[in-house]
mmCIF file of C-alpha atoms and ligand atoms in Angstrom:
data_model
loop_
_atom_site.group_PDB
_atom_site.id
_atom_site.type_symbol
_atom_site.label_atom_id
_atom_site.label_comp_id
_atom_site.label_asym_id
_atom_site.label_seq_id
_atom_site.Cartn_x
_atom_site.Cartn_y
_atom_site.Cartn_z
ATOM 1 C CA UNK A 1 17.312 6.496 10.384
ATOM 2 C CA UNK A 2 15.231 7.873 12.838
ATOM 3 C CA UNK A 3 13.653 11.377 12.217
ATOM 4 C CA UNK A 4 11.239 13.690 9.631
ATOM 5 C CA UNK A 5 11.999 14.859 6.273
ATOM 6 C CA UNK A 6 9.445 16.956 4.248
ATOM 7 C CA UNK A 7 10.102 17.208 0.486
ATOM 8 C CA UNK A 8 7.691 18.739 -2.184
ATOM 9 C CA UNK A 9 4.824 16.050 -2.522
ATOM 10 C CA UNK A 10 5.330 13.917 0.743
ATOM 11 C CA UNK A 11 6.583 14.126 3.979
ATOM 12 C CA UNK A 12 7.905 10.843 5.927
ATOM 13 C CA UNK A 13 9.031 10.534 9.321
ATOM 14 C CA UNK A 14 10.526 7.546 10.994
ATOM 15 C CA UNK A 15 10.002 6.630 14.751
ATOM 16 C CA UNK A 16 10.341 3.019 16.652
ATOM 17 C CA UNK A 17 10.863 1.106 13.255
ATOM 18 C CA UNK A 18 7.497 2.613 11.641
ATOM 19 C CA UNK A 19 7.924 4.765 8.442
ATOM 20 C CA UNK A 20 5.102 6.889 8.020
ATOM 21 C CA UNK A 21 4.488 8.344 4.587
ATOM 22 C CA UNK A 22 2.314 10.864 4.165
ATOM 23 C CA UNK A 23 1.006 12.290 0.516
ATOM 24 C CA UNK A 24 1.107 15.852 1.025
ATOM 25 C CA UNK A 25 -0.804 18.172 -1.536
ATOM 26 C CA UNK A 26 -3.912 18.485 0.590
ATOM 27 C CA UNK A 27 -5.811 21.291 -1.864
ATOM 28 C CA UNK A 28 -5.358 18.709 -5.013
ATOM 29 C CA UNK A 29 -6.901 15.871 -2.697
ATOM 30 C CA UNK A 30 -3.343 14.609 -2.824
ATOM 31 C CA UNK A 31 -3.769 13.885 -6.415
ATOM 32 C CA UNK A 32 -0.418 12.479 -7.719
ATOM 33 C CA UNK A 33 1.646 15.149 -9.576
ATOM 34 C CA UNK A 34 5.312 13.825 -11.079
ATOM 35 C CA UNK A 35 7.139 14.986 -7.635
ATOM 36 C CA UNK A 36 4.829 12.872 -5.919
ATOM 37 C CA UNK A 37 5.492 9.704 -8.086
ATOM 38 C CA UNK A 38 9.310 10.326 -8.028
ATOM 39 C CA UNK A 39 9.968 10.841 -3.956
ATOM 40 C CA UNK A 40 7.062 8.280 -3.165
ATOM 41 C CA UNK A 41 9.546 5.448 -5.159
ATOM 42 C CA UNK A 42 12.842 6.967 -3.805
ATOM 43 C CA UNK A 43 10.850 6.747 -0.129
ATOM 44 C CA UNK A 44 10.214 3.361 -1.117
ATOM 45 C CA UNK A 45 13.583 2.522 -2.249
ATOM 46 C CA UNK A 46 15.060 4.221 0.831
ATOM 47 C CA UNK A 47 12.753 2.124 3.027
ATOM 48 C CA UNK A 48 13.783 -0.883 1.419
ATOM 49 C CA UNK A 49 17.899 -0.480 2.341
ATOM 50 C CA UNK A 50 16.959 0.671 5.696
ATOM 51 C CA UNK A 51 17.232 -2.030 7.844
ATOM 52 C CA UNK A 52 15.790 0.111 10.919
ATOM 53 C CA UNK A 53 12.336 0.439 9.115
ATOM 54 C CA UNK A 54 10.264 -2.831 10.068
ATOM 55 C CA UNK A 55 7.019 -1.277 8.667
ATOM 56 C CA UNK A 56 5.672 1.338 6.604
ATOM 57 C CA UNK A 57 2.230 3.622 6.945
ATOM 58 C CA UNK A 58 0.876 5.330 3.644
ATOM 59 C CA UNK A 59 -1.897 8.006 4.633
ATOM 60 C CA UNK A 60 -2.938 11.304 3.069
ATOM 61 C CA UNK A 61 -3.015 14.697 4.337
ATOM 62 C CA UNK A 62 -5.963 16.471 4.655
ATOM 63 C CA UNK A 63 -9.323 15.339 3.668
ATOM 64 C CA UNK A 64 -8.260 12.507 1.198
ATOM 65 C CA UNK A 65 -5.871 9.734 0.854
ATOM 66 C CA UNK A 66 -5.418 10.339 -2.979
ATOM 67 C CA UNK A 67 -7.372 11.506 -5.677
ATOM 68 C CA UNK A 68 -4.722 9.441 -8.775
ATOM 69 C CA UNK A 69 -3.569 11.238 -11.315
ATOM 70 C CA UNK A 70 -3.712 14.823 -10.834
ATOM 71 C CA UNK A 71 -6.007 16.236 -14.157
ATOM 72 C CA UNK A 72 -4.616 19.547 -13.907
ATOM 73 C CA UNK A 73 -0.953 18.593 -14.916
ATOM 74 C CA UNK A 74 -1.788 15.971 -17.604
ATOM 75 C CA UNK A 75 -4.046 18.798 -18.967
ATOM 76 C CA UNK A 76 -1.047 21.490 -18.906
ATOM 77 C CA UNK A 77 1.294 18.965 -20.390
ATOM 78 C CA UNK A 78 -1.243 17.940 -23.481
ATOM 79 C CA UNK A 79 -1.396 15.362 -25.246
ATOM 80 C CA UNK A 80 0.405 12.270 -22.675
ATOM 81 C CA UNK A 81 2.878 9.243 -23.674
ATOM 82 C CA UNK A 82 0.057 7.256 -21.339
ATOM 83 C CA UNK A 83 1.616 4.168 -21.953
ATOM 84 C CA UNK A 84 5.358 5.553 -20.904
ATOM 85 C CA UNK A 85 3.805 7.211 -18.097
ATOM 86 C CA UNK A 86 2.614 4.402 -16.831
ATOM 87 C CA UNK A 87 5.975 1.960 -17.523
ATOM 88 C CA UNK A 88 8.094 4.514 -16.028
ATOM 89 C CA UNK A 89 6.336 6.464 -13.228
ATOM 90 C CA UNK A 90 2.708 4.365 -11.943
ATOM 91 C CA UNK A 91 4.081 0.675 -12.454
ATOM 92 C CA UNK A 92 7.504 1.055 -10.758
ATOM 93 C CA UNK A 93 5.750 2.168 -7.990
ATOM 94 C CA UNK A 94 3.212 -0.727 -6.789
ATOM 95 C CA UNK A 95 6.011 -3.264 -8.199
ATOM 96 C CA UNK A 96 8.232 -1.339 -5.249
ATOM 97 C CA UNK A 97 5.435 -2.062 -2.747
ATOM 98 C CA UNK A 98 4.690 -5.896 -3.843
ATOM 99 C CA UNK A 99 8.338 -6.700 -3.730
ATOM 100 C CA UNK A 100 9.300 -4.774 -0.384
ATOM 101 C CA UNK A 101 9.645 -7.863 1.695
ATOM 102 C CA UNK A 102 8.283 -5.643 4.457
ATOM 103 C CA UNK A 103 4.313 -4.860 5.520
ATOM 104 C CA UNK A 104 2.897 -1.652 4.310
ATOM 105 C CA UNK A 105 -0.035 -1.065 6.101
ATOM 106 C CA UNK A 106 -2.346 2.118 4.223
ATOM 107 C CA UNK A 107 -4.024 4.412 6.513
ATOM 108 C CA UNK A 108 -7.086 5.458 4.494
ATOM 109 C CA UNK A 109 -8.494 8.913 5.750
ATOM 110 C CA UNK A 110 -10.614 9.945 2.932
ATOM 111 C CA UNK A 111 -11.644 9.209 -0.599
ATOM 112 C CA UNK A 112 -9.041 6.753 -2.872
ATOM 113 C CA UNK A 113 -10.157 7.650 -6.226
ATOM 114 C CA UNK A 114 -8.353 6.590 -9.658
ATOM 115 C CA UNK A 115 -4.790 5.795 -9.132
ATOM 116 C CA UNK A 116 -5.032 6.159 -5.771
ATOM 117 C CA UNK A 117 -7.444 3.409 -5.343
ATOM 118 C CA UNK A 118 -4.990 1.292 -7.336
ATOM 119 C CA UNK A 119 -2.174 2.698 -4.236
ATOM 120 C CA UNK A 120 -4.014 1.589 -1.551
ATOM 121 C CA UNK A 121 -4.898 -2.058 -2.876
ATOM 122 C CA UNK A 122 -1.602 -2.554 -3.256
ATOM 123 C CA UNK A 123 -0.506 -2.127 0.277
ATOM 124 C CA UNK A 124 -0.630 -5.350 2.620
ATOM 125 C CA UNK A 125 -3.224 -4.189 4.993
ATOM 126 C CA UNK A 126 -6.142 -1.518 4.651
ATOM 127 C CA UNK A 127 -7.199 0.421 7.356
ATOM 128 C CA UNK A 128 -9.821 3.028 6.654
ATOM 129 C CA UNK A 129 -11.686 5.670 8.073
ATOM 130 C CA UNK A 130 -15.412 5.942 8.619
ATOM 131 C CA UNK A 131 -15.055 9.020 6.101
ATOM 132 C CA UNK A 132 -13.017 6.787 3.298
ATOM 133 C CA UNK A 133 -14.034 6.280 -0.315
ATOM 134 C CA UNK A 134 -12.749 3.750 -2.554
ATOM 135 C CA UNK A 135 -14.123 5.291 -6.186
ATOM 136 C CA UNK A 136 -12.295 3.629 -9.389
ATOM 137 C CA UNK A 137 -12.628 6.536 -11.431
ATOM 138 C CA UNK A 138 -10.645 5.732 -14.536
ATOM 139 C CA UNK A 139 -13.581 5.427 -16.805
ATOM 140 C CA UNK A 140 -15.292 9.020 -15.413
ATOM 141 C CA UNK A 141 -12.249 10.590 -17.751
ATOM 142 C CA UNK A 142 -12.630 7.812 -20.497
ATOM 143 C CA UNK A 143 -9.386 5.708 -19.390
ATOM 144 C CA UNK A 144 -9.144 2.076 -18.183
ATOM 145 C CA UNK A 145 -8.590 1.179 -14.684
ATOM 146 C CA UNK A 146 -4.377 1.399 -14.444
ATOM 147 C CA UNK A 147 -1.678 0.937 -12.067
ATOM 148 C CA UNK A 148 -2.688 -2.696 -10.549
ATOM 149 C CA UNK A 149 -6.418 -2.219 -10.027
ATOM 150 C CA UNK A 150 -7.321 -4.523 -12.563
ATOM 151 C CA UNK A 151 -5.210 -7.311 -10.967
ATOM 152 C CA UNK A 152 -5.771 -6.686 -7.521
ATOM 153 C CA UNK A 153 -9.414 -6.000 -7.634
ATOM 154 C CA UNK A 154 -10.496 -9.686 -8.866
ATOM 155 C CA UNK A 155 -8.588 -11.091 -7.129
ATOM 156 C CA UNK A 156 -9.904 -9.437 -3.306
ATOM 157 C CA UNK A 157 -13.626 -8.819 -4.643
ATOM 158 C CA UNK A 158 -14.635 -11.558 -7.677
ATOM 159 C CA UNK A 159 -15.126 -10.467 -11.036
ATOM 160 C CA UNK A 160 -18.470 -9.219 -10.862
ATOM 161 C CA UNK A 161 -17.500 -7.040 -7.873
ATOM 162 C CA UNK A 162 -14.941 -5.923 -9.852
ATOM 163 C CA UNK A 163 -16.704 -5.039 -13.050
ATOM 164 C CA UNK A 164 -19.335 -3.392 -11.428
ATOM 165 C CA UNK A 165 -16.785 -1.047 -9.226
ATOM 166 C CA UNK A 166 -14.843 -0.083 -12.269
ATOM 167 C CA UNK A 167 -17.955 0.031 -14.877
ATOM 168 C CA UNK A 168 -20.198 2.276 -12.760
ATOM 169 C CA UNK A 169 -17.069 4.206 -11.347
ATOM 170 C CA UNK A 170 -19.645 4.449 -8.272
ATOM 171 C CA UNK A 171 -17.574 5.476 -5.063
ATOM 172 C CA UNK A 172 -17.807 2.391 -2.674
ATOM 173 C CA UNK A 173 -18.078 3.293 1.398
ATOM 174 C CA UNK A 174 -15.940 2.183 3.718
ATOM 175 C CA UNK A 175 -18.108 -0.598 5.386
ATOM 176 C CA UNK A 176 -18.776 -1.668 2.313
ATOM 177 C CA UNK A 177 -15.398 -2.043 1.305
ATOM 178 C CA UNK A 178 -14.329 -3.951 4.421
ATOM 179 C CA UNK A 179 -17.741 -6.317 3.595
ATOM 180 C CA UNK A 180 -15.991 -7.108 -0.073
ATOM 181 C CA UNK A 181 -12.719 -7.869 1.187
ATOM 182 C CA UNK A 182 -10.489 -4.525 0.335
ATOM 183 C CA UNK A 183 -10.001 -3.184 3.586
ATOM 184 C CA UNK A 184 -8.654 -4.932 6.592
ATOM 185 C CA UNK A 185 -10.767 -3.244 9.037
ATOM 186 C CA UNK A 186 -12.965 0.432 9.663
ATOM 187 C CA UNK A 187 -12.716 2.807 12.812
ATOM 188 C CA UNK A 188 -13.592 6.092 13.685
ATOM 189 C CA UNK A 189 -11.231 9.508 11.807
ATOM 190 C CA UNK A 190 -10.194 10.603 14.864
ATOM 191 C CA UNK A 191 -8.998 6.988 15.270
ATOM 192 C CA UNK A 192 -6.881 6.118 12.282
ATOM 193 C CA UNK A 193 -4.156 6.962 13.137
ATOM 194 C CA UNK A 194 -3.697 5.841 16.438
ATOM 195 C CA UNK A 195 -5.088 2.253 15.099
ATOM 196 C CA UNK A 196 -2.338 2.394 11.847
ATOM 197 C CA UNK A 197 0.502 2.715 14.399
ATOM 198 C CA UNK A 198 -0.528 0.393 17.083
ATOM 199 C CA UNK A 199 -1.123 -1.646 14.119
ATOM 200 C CA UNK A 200 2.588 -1.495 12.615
ATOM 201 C CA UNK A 201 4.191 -1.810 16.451
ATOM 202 C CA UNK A 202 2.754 -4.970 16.259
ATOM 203 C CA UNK A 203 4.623 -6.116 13.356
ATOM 204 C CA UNK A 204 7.703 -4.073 14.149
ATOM 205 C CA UNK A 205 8.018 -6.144 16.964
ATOM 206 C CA UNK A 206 7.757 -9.560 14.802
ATOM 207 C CA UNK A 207 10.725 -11.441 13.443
ATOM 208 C CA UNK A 208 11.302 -9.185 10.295
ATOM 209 C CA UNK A 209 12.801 -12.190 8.241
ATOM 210 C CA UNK A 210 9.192 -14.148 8.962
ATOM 211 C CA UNK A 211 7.313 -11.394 7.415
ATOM 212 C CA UNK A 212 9.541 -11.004 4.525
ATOM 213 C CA UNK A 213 9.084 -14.211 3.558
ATOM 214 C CA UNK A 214 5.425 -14.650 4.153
ATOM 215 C CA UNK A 215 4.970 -11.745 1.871
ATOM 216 C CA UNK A 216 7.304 -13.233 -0.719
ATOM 217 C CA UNK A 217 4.829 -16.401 -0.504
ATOM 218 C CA UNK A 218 1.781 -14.718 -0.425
ATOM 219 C CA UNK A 219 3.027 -12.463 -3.454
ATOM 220 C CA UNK A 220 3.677 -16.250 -5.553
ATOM 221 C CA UNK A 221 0.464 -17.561 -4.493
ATOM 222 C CA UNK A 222 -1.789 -15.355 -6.469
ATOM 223 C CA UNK A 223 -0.384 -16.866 -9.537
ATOM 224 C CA UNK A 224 0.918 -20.066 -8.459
ATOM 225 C CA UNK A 225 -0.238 -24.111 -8.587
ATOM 226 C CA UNK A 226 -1.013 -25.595 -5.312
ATOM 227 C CA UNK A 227 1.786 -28.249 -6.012
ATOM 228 C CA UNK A 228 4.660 -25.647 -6.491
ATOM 229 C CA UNK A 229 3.408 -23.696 -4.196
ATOM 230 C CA UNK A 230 4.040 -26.168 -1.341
ATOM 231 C CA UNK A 231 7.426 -26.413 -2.312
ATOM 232 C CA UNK A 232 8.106 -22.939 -2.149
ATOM 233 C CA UNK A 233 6.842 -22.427 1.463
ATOM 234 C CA UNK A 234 9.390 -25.496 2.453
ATOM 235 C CA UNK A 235 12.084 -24.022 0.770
ATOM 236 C CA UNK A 236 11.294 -20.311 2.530
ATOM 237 C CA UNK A 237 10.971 -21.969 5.547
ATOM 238 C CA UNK A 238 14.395 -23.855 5.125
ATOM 239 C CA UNK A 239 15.771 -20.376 4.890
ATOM 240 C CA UNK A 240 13.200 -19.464 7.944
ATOM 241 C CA UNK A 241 14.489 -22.015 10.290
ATOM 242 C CA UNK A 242 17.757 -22.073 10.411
ATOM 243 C CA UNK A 243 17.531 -17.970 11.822
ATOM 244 C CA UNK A 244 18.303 -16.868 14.642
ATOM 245 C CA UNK A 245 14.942 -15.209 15.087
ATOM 246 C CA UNK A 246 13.157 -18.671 14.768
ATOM 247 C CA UNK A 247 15.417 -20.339 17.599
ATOM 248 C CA UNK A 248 14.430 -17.104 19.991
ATOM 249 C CA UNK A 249 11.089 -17.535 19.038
ATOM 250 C CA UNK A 250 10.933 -20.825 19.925
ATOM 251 C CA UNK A 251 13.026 -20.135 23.197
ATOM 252 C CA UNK A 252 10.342 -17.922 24.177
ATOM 253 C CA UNK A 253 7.411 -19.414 24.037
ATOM 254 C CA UNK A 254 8.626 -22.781 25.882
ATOM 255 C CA UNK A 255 10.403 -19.896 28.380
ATOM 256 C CA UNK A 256 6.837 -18.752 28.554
ATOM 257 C CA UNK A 257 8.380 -14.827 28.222
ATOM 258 C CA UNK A 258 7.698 -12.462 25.239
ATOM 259 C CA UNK A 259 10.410 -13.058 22.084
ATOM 260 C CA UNK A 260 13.288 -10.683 21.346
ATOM 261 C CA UNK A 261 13.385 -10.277 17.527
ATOM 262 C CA UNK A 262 16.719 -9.171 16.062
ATOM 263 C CA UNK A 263 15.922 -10.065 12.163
ATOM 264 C CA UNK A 264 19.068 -11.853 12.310
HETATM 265 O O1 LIG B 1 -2.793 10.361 -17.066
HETATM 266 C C1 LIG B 1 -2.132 9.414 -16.649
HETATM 267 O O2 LIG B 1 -1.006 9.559 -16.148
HETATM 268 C C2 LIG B 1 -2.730 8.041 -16.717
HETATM 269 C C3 LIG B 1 -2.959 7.524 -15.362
HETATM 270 C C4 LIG B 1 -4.157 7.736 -14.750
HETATM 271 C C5 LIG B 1 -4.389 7.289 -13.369
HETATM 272 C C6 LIG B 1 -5.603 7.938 -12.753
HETATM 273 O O3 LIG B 1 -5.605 8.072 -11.550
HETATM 274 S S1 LIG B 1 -6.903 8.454 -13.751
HETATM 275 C C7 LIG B 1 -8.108 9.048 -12.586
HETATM 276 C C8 LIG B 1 -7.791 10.454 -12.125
HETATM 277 N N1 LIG B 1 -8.586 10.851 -11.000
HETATM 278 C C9 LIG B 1 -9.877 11.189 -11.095
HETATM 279 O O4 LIG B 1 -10.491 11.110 -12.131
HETATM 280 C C10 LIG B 1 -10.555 11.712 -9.842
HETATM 281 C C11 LIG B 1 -10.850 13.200 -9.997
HETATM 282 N N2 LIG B 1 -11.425 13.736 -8.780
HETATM 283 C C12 LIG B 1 -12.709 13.524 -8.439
HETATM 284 O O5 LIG B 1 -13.465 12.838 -9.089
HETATM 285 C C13 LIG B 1 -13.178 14.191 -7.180
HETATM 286 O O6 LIG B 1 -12.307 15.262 -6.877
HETATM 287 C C14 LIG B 1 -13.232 13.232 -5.971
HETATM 288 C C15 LIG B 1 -14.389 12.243 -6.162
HETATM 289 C C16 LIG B 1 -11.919 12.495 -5.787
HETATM 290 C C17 LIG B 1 -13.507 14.067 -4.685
HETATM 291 O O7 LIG B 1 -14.637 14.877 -4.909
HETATM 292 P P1 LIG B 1 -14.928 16.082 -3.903
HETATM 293 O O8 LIG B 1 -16.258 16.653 -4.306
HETATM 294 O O9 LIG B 1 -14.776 15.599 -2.510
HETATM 295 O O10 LIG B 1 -13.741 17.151 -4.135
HETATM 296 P P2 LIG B 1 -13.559 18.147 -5.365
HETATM 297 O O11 LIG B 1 -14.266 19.419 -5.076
HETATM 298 O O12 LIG B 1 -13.884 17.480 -6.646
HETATM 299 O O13 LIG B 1 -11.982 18.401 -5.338
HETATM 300 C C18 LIG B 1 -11.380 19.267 -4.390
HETATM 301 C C19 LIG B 1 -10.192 19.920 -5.065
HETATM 302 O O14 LIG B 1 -9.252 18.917 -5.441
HETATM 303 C C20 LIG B 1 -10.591 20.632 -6.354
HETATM 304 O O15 LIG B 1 -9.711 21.737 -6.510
HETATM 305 P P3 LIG B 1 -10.306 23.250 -6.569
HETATM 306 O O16 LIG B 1 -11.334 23.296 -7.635
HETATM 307 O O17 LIG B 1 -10.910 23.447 -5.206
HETATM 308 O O18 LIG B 1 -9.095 24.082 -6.829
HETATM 309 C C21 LIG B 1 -10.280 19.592 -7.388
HETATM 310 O O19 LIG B 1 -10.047 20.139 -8.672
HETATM 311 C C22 LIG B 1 -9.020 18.999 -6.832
HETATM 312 N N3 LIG B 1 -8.792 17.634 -7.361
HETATM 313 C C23 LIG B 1 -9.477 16.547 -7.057
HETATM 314 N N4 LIG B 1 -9.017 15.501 -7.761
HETATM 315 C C24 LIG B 1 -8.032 15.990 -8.525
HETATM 316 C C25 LIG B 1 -7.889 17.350 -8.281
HETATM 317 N N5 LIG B 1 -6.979 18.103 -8.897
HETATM 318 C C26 LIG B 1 -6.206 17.479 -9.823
HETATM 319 N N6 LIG B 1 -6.297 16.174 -10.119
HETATM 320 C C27 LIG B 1 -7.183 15.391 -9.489
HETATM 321 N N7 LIG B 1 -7.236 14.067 -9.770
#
C-alpha cells in the first residue's frame, strides 16, 4: 500500500514498490529502544505480505544510522534477561531480513555502532555515506558482539578482519569498509539517498520471483556443500522457469525491447 506512516521509533513510507524505513530517534543516534525493535519486525512482517513492496531501504534519521542498543533503557530497566532479549527482540529481527525473499538495500548515513552494525550487515546491499562508521562496539560495554555480527562478519571480511574489528572495537571508515567487503559501494551525504532509491528502482523493476530465489540460494550457500548446492539452484530454477516472468524475459530480449515484470 502506497503511502507514509510514522509510529514512535520509525517512520516508513511506500512509493513505486520501494519501502523506505527510516529509524527515527535522531537525539539517541537512533539507538534501538523496545518500540524500535517491535515496529521495525511488524514493518518487516508487513513488508513481507505486501506484494506491492519489491524492495526495502533501511536508513537513519539524523546524523547516524544506529547506535544498537540504546544504554539508557537497559540501564533504567537493571539488571537484563540478555539472553531473552536477544531470542525474543534482536534475533527475530535479522532472521526477518535473511528470510524476506526480497532485497533490502541499507542506506548508511552515519555511524553503525553495536547492534546496529550487526543491522546493517544483515541487509543485502550496503550503501554508505562518506560520513558512515561501522564501529562493533559490544566489547566497549563488556558484551560480545550479538545479533548476527559474529556470523556475518567472517564471513564478508576473514577472520582476522573480523577479530581485529570486534577486539579493538575501533570504528572502521567508510572506504575502508567498502575495501573489506561490507559495503556495496560509498558516495557523497548529500547523495545517499538519491543513490539508495535509484538503486532499489532497479530491482523493483526485476522479476520479483528471480530475486526471491537468488536470495533464498545465496542465504543456503553460506553454509552449504558445493554438491548440494548445485542441486538446489536446479531445483529453484525449475520453479524459476516455468514463470511467467522468465518467458517475458526471454520474449524481451530476443524482441530486443525492455521486459515487463509482473512476479507472476
Ligand atoms: O542490552 C542488550 O539488549 C544486549 C544487546 C546489545 C546490543 C548492542 O548494541 S550493545 C552496544 C550498544 N551501543 C554502544 O555501545 C554504542 C554507544 N554509543 C557510542 O559509543 C557513541 O555514541 C557513538 C560512537 C555511536 C557516536 O559517538 P558520538 O561522539 O558521535 O555521539 P555521542 O555524543 O556519544 O552521542 C550523541 C547522543 O546520543 C548522546 O546523547 P546526549 O548525551 O547528547 O543526551 C548519547 O548519549 C546518545 N547515544 C549514543 N549512543 C547511544 C545513545 N543513547 C543511548 N544508547 C546508545 N547506544
Amino acid at each position: 500500500m502506497e503511502g507514509t506512516l510514522s509510529v514512535a521509533a520509525i517512520r516508513t513510507e511506500t512509493s513505486d514498490g520501494i519501502l523506505t524505513i527510516t529509524l527515527d530517534r535522531p537525539d539517541a543516534l537512533n539507538a534501538f529502544d523496545r518500540a524500535m525493535k517491535e515496529e521495525l519486525l511488524s514493518a518487516l512482517k508487513a513488508a513481507e505480505r505486501d506484494r506491492a513492496v519489491r524492495v526495502l531501504i533501511i536508513t537513519g534519521a539524523g546524523r547516524a544510522f544506529n547506535a544498537g542498543q540504546d544504554l539508557k533503557e537497559r540501564q533504567e530497566q537493571g539488571a537484563a534477561d540478555l539472553i531473552t532479549e536477544l531470542r525474543t527482540r534482536y534475533n527475530p529481527l535479522i532472521l526477518a531480513m535473511r528470510r524476506l525473499e526480497k532485497p533490502i538495500i541499507a542506506a548508511v548515513n552515519g555511524v553503525a555502532a553495536g547492534a546496529g552494525c550487526s543491522l546493517a550487515l544483515a541487509c543485502d546491499l550496503v550503501i554508505a555515506s562518506e560520513d558512515a562508521r561501522f564501529l562493533q562496539a559490544f566489547s566497549r560495554v563488556g558484551l560480545v558482539p550479538d545479533t548476527g555480527s559474529t556470523w556475518f562478519l567472517p564471513r564478508l571480511m576473514g577472520y582476522a578482519r573480523a577479530a581485529e574489528m570486534t577486539f579493538l572495537a575501533e570504528p572502521m571508515d567508510a572506504a575502508t569498509a567498502e575495501r573489506l567487503g561490507l559495503v556495496n559501494r560509498v558516495v557523497p551525504a548529500d547523495r545517499l539517498m538519491d543513490e539508495a532509491r535509484a538503486l532499489a528502482e532497479r530491482l523493483a523493476k526485476s522479476a520479483p520471483l528471480s530475486l526471491a530465489l537468488t536470495k533464498r540460494a545465496l542465504n543456503r550457500a553460506l553454509g552449504a556443500d558445493l554438491a548440494s548446492q548445485l542441486d538446489y539452484e536446479a531445483q529453484l530454477q525449475a520453479v524459476a522457469g516455468a514463470s511467467t516472468d522468465h518467458a517475458e524475459g526471454v520474449a524481451a530480449f530476443v524482441g530486443k525491447r525492455p521486459p515487463a515484470f509482473t512476479g507472476e
